PDB file of C-alpha atoms and ligand atoms in Angstrom:
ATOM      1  CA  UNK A   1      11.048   6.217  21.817  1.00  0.00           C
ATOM      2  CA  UNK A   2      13.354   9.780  21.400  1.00  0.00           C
ATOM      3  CA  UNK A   3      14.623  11.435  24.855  1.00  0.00           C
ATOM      4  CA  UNK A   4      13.647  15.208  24.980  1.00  0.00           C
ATOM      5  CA  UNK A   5      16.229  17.493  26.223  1.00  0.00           C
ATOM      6  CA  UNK A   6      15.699  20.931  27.023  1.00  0.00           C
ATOM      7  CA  UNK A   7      18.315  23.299  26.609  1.00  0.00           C
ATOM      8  CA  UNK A   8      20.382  26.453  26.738  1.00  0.00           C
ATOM      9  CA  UNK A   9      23.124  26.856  24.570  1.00  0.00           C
ATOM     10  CA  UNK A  10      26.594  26.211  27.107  1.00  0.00           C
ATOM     11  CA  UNK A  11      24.141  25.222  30.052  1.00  0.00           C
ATOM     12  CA  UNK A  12      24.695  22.220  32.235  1.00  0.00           C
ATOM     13  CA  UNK A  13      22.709  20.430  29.332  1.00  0.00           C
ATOM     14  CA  UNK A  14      25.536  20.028  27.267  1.00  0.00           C
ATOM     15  CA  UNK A  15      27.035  17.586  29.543  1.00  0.00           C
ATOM     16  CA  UNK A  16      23.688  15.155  29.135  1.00  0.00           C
ATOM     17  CA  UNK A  17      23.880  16.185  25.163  1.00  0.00           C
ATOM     18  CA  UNK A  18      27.569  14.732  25.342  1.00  0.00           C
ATOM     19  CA  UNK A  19      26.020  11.850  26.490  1.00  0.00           C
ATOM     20  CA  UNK A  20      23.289  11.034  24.311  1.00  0.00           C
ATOM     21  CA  UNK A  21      25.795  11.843  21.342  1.00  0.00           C
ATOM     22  CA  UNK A  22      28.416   9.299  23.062  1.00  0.00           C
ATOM     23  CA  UNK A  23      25.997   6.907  23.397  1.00  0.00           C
ATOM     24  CA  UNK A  24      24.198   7.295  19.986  1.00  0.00           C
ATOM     25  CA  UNK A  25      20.807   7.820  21.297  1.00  0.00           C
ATOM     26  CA  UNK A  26      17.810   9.386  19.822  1.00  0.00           C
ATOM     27  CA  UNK A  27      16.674  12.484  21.129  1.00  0.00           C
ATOM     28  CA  UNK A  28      15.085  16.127  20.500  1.00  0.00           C
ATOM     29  CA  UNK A  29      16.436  19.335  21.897  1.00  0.00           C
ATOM     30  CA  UNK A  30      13.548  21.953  22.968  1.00  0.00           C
ATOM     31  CA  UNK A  31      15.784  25.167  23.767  1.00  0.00           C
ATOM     32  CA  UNK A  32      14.384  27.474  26.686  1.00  0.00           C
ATOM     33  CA  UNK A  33      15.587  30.971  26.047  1.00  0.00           C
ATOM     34  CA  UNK A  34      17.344  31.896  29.752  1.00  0.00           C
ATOM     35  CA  UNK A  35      18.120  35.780  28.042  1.00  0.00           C
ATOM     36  CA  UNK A  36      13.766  35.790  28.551  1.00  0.00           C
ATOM     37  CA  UNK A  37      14.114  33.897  31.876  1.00  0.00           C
ATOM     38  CA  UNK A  38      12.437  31.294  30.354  1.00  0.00           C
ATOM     39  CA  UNK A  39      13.386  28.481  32.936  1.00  0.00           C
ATOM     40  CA  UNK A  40      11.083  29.920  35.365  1.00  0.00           C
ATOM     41  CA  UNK A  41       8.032  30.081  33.137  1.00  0.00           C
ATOM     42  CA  UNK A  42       5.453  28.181  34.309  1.00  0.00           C
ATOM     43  CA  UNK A  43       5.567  25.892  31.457  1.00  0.00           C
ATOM     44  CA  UNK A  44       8.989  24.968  32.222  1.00  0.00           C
ATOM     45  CA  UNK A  45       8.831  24.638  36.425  1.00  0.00           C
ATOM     46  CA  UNK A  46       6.465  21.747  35.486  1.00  0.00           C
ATOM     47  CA  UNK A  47       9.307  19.661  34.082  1.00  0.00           C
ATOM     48  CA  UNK A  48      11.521  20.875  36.740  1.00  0.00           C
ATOM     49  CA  UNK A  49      10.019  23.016  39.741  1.00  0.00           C
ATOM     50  CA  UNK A  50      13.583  24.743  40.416  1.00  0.00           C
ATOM     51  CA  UNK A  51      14.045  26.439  37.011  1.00  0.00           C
ATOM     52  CA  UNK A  52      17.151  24.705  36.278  1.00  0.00           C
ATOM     53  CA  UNK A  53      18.591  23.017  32.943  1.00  0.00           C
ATOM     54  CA  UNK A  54      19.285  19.971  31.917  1.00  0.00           C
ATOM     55  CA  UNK A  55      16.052  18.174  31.983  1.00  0.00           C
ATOM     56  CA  UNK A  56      15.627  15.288  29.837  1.00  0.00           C
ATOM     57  CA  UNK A  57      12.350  13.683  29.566  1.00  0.00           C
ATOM     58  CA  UNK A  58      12.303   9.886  29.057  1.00  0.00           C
ATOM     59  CA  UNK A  59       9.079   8.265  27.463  1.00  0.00           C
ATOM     60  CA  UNK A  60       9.850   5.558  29.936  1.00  0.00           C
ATOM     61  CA  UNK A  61       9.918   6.624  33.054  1.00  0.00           C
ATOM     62  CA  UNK A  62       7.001   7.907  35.242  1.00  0.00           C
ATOM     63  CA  UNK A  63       8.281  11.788  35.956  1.00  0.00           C
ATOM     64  CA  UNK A  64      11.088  14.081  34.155  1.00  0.00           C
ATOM     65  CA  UNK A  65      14.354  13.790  35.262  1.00  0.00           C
ATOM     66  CA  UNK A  66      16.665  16.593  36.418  1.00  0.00           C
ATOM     67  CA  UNK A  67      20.058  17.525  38.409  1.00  0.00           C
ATOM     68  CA  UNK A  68      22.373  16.234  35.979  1.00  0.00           C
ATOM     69  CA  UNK A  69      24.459  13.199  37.959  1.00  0.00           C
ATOM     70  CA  UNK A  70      21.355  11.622  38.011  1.00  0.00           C
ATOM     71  CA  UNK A  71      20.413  12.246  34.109  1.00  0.00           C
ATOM     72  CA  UNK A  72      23.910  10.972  33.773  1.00  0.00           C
ATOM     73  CA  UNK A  73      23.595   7.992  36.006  1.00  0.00           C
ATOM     74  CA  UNK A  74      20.071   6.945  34.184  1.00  0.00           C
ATOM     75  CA  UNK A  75      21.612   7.152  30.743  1.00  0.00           C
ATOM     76  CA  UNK A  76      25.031   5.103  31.378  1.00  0.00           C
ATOM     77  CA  UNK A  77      22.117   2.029  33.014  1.00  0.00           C
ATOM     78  CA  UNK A  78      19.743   2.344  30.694  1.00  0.00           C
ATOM     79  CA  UNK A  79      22.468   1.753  27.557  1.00  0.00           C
ATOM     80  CA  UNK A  80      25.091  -0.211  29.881  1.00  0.00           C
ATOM     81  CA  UNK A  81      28.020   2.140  28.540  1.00  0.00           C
ATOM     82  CA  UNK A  82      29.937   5.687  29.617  1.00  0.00           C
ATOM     83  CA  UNK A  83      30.197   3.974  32.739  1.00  0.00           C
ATOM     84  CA  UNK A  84      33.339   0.752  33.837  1.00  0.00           C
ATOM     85  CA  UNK A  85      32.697  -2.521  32.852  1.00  0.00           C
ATOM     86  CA  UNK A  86      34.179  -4.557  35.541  1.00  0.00           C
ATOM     87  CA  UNK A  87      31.178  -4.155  38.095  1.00  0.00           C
ATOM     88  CA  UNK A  88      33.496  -3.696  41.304  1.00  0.00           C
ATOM     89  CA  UNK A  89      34.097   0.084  39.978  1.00  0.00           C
ATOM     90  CA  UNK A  90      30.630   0.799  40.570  1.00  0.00           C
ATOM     91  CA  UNK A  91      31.634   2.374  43.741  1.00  0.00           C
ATOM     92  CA  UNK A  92      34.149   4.354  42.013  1.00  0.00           C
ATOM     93  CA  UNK A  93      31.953   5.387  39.177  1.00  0.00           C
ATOM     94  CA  UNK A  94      29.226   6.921  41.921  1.00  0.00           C
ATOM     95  CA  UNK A  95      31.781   8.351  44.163  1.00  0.00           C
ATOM     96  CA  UNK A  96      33.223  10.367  41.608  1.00  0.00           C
ATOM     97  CA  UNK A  97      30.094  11.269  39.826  1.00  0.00           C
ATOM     98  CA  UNK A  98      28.776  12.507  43.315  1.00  0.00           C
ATOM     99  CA  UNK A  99      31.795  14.593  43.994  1.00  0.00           C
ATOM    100  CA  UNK A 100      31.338  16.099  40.578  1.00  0.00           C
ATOM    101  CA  UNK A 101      28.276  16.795  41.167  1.00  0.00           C
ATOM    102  CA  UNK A 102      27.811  18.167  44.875  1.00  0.00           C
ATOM    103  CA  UNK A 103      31.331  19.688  45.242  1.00  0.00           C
ATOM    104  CA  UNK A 104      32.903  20.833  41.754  1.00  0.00           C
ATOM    105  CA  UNK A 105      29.540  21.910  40.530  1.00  0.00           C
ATOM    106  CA  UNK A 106      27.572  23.034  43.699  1.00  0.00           C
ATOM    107  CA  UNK A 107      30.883  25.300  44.020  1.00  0.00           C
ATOM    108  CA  UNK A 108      31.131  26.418  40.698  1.00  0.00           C
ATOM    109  CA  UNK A 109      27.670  27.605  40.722  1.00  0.00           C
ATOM    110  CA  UNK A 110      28.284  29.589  43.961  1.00  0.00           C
ATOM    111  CA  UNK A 111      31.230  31.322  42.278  1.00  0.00           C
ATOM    112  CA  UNK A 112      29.165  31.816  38.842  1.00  0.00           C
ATOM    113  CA  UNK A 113      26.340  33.339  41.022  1.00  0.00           C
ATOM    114  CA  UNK A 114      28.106  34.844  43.925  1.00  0.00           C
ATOM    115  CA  UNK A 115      25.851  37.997  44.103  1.00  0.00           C
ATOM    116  CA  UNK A 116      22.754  35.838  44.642  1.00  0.00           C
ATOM    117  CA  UNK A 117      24.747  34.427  48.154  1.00  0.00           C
ATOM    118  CA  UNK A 118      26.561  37.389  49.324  1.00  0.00           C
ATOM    119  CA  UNK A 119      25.761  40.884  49.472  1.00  0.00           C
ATOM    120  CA  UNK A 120      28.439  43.576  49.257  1.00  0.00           C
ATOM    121  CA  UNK A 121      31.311  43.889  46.420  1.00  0.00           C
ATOM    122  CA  UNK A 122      33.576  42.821  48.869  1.00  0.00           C
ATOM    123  CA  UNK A 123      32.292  39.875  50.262  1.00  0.00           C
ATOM    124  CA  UNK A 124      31.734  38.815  47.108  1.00  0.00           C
ATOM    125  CA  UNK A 125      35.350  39.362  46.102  1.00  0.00           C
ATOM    126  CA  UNK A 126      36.345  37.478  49.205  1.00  0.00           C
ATOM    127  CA  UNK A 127      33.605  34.276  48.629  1.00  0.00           C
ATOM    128  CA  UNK A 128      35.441  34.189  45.152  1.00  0.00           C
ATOM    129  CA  UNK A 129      38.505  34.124  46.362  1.00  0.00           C
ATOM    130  CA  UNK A 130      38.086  31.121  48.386  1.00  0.00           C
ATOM    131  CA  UNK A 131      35.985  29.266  46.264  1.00  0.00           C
ATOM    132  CA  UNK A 132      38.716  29.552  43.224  1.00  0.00           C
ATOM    133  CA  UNK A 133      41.369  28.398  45.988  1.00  0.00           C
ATOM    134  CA  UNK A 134      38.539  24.858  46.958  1.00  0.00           C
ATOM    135  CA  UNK A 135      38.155  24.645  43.140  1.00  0.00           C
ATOM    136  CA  UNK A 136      41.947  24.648  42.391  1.00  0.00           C
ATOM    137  CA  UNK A 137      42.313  21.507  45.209  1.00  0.00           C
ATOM    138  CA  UNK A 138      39.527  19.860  43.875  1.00  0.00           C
ATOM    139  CA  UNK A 139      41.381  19.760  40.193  1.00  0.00           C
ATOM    140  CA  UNK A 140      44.479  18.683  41.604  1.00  0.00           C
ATOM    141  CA  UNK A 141      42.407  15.815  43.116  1.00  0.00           C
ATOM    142  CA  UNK A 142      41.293  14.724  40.204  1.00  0.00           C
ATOM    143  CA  UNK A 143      44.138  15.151  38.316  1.00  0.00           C
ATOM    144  CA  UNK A 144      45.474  12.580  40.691  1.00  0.00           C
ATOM    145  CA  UNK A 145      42.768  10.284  40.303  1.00  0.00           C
ATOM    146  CA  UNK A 146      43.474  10.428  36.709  1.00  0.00           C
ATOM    147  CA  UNK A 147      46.970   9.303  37.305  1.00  0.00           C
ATOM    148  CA  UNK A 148      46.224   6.644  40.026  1.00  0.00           C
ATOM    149  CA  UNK A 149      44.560   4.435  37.241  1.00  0.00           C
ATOM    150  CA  UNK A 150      46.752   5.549  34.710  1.00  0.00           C
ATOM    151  CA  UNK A 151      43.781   7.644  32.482  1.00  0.00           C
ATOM    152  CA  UNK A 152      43.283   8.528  29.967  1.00  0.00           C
ATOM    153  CA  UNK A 153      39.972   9.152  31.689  1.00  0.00           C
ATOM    154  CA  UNK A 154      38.336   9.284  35.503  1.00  0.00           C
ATOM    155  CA  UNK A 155      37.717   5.376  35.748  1.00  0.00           C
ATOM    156  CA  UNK A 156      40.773   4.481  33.981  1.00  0.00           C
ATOM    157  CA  UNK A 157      40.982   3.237  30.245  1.00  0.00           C
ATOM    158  CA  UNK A 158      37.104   3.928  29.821  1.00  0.00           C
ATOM    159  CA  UNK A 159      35.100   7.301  28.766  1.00  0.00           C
ATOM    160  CA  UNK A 160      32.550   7.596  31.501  1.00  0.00           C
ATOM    161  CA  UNK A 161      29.897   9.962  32.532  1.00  0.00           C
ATOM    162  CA  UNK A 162      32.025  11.143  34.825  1.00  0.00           C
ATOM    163  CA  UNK A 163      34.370  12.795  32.187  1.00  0.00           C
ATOM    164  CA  UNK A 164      31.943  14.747  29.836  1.00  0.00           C
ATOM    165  CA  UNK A 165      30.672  16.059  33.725  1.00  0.00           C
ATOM    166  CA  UNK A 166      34.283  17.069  34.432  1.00  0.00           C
ATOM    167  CA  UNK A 167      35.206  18.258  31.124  1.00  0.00           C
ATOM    168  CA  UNK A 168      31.986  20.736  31.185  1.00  0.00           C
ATOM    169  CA  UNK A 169      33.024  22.024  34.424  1.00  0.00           C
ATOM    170  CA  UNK A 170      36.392  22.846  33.391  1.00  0.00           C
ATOM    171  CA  UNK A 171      35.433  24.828  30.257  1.00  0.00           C
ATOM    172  CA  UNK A 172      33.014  26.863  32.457  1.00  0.00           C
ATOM    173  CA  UNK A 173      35.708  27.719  35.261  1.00  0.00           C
ATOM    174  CA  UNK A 174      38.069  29.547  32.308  1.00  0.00           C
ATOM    175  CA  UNK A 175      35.066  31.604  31.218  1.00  0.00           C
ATOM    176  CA  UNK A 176      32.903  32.402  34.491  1.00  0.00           C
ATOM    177  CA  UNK A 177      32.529  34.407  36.467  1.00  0.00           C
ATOM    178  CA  UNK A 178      33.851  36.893  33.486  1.00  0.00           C
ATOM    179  CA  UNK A 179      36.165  39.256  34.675  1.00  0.00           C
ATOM    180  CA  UNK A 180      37.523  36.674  37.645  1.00  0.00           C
ATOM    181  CA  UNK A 181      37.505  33.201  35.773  1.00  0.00           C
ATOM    182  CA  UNK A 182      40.298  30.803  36.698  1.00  0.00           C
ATOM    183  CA  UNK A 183      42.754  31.214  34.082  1.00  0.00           C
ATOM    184  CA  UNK A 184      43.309  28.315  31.273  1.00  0.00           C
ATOM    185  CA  UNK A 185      47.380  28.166  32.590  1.00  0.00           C
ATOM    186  CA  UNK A 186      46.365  27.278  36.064  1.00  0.00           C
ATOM    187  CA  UNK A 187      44.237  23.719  34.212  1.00  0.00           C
ATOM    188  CA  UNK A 188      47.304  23.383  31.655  1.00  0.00           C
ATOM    189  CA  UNK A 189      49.486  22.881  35.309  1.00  0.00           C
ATOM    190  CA  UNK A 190      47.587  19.849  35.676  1.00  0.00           C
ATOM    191  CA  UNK A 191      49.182  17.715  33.184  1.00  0.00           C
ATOM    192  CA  UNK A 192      46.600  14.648  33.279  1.00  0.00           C
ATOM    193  CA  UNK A 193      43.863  16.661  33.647  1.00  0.00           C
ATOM    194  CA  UNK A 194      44.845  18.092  30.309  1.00  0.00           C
ATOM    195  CA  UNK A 195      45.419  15.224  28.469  1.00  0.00           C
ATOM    196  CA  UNK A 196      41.976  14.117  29.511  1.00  0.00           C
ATOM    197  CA  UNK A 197      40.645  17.269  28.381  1.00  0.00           C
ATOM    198  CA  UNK A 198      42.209  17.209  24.770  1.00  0.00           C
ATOM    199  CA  UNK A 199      41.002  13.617  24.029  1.00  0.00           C
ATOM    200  CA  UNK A 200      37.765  14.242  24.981  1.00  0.00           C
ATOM    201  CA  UNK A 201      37.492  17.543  22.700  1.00  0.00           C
ATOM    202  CA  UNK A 202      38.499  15.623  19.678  1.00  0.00           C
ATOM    203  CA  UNK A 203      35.905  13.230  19.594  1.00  0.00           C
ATOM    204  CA  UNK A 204      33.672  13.748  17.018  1.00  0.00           C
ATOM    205  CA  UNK A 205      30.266  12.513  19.295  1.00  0.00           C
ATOM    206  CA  UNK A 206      31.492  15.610  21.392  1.00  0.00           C
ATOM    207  CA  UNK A 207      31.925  18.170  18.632  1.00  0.00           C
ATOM    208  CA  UNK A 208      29.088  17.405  17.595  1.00  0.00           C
ATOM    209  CA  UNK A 209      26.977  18.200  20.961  1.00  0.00           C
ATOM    210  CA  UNK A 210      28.885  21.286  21.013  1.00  0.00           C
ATOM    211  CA  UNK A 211      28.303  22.010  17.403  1.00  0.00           C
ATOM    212  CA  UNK A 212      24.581  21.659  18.173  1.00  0.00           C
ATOM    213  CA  UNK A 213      24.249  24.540  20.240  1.00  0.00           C
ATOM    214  CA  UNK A 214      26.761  26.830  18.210  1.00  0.00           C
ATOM    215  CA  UNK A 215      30.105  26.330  20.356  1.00  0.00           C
ATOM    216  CA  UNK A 216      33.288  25.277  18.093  1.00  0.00           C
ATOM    217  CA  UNK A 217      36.568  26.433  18.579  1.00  0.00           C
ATOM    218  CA  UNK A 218      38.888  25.066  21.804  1.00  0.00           C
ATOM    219  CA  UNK A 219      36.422  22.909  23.670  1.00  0.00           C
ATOM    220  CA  UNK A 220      37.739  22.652  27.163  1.00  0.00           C
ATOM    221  CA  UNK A 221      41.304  24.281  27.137  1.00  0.00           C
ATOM    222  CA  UNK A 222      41.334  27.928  26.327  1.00  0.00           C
ATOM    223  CA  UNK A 223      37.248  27.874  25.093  1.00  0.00           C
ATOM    224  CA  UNK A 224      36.026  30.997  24.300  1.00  0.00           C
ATOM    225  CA  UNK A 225      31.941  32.609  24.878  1.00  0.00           C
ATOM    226  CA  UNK A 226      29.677  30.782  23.147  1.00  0.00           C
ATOM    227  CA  UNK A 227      27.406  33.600  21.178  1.00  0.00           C
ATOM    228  CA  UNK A 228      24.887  33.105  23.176  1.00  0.00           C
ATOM    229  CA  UNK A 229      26.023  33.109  26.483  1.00  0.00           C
ATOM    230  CA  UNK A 230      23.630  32.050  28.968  1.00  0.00           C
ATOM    231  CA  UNK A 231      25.378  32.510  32.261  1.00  0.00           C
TER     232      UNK A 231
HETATM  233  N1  GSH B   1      22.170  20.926  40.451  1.00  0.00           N
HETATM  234  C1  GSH B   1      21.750  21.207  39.094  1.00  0.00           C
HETATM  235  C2  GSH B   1      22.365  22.513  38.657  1.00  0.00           C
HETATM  236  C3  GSH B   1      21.971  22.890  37.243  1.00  0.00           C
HETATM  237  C4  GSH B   1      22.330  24.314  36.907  1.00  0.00           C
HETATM  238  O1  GSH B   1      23.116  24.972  37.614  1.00  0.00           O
HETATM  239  N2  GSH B   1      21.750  24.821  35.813  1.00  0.00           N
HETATM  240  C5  GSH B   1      21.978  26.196  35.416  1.00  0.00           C
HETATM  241  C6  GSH B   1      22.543  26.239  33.998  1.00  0.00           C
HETATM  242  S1  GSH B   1      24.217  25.694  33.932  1.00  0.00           S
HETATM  243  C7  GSH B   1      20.651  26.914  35.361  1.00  0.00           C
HETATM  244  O2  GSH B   1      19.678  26.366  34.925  1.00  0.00           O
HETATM  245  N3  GSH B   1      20.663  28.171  35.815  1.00  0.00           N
HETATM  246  C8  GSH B   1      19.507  29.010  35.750  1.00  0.00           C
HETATM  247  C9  GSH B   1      19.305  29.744  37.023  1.00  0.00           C
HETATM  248  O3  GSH B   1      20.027  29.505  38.016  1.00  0.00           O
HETATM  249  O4  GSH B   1      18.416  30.584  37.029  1.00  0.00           O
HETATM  250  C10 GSH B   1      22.164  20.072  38.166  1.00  0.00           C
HETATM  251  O5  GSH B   1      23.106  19.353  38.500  1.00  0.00           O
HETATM  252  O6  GSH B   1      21.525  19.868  37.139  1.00  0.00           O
END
């Protein structure tokens, strides 16, 4: 039986879409118009009472599933792939999907919505400020990890969940907040980081998620607005 995945073009959903394309799995895509606040319509808080995208609704399972590590996490079990084979990188796989999850992203979305957790312009300058300098170590820490196990990806020599998460986050960073994103030359200083970044953008299970929700262009290095931003 199909997945449903709801969606917003750009929105955390197109790291699950990168998923299902990776993995080849049968799904529909129900877009819910953000521009019309549409994510906090009742019909949508019953799928997921914060209001938030990605949620992806498996036949299967007794409730729909959001926060996106753990749509991620369900999809690489369920089809035993995007994730290492050798089953002593398990803790490595989780680790990493964790820190993507609760440190890139929770950051990321405090510097994409800074007004909604400070007040003034300039503590919001100054919450910016710091967050972009936490975001910049937590690149350079991954751009080590890539190196450690010799990439091209996270775990090593395979594609995991892990990357489409990173690779999303990285786009997002050189477009948001506009006006103050983290410019594209800072990412091109981290040289594995990069390389990950350009392999994953030329896969054609990739271009295609992106395609399906009107993005083309320079995925991850350099991307530009989608033309319907969302954020
Ligand atoms: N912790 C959530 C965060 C998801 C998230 O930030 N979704 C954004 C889109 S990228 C959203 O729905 N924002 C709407 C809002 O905040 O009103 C996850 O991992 O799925």
């Amino acid at each position: 039986m199909a997945y449903t995945l709801f969606y917003s073009p750009d929105s955390a959903n197109i790291i699950v879409r990168m998923a299902l394309e990776e993995i080849g799995a049968d799904y529909e895509a129900l877009v819910v118009d953000r521009r019309a606040n549409a994510q906090r319509s009742p019909a949508f808080l019953k799928f997921n009472p914060q209001g938030l995208l990605p949620v992806l609704v498996d036949p299967a399972q007794d409730e729909p599933l959001f926060e996106t590590a753990a749509i991620l996490l369900h999809l690489a079990d369920q089809h035993s792939t995007l994730k290492p084979l050798d089953p002593r990188a398990r803790g490595r796989l989780l680790k990493w999907l964790f820190f993507l999850s609760n440190t890139l992203h929770a950051d990321l979305r405090i510097a994409f919505y800074t007004e909604r957790y400070a007040d003034s312009s300039e503590s919001i300058a100054a919450l910016r400020m710091r967050l972009r300098a936490r975001v910049m170590a937590q690149l350079a820490l991954l751009d080590a990890e890539i190196a450690r196990h010799d990439g091209p990806w996270l775990m090593g020599a395979e594609l995991s969940v892990c990357d489409v998460y990173l690779a999303a986050c990285v786009r997002w960073l050189q477009l948001y907040p506009r006006g103050d994103a983290i410019p594209t030359s800072a990412v091109q200083a981290l040289p594995r980081l990069s390389a990950l970044l350009q392999t994953l953008d030329a896969r054609p299970a990739v271009r295609k998620a992106f395609a399906a929700e009107g993005i083309s262009g320079s995925l991850f290095l350099d991307p530009e607005y989608p033309a319907n931003p969302a954020v």
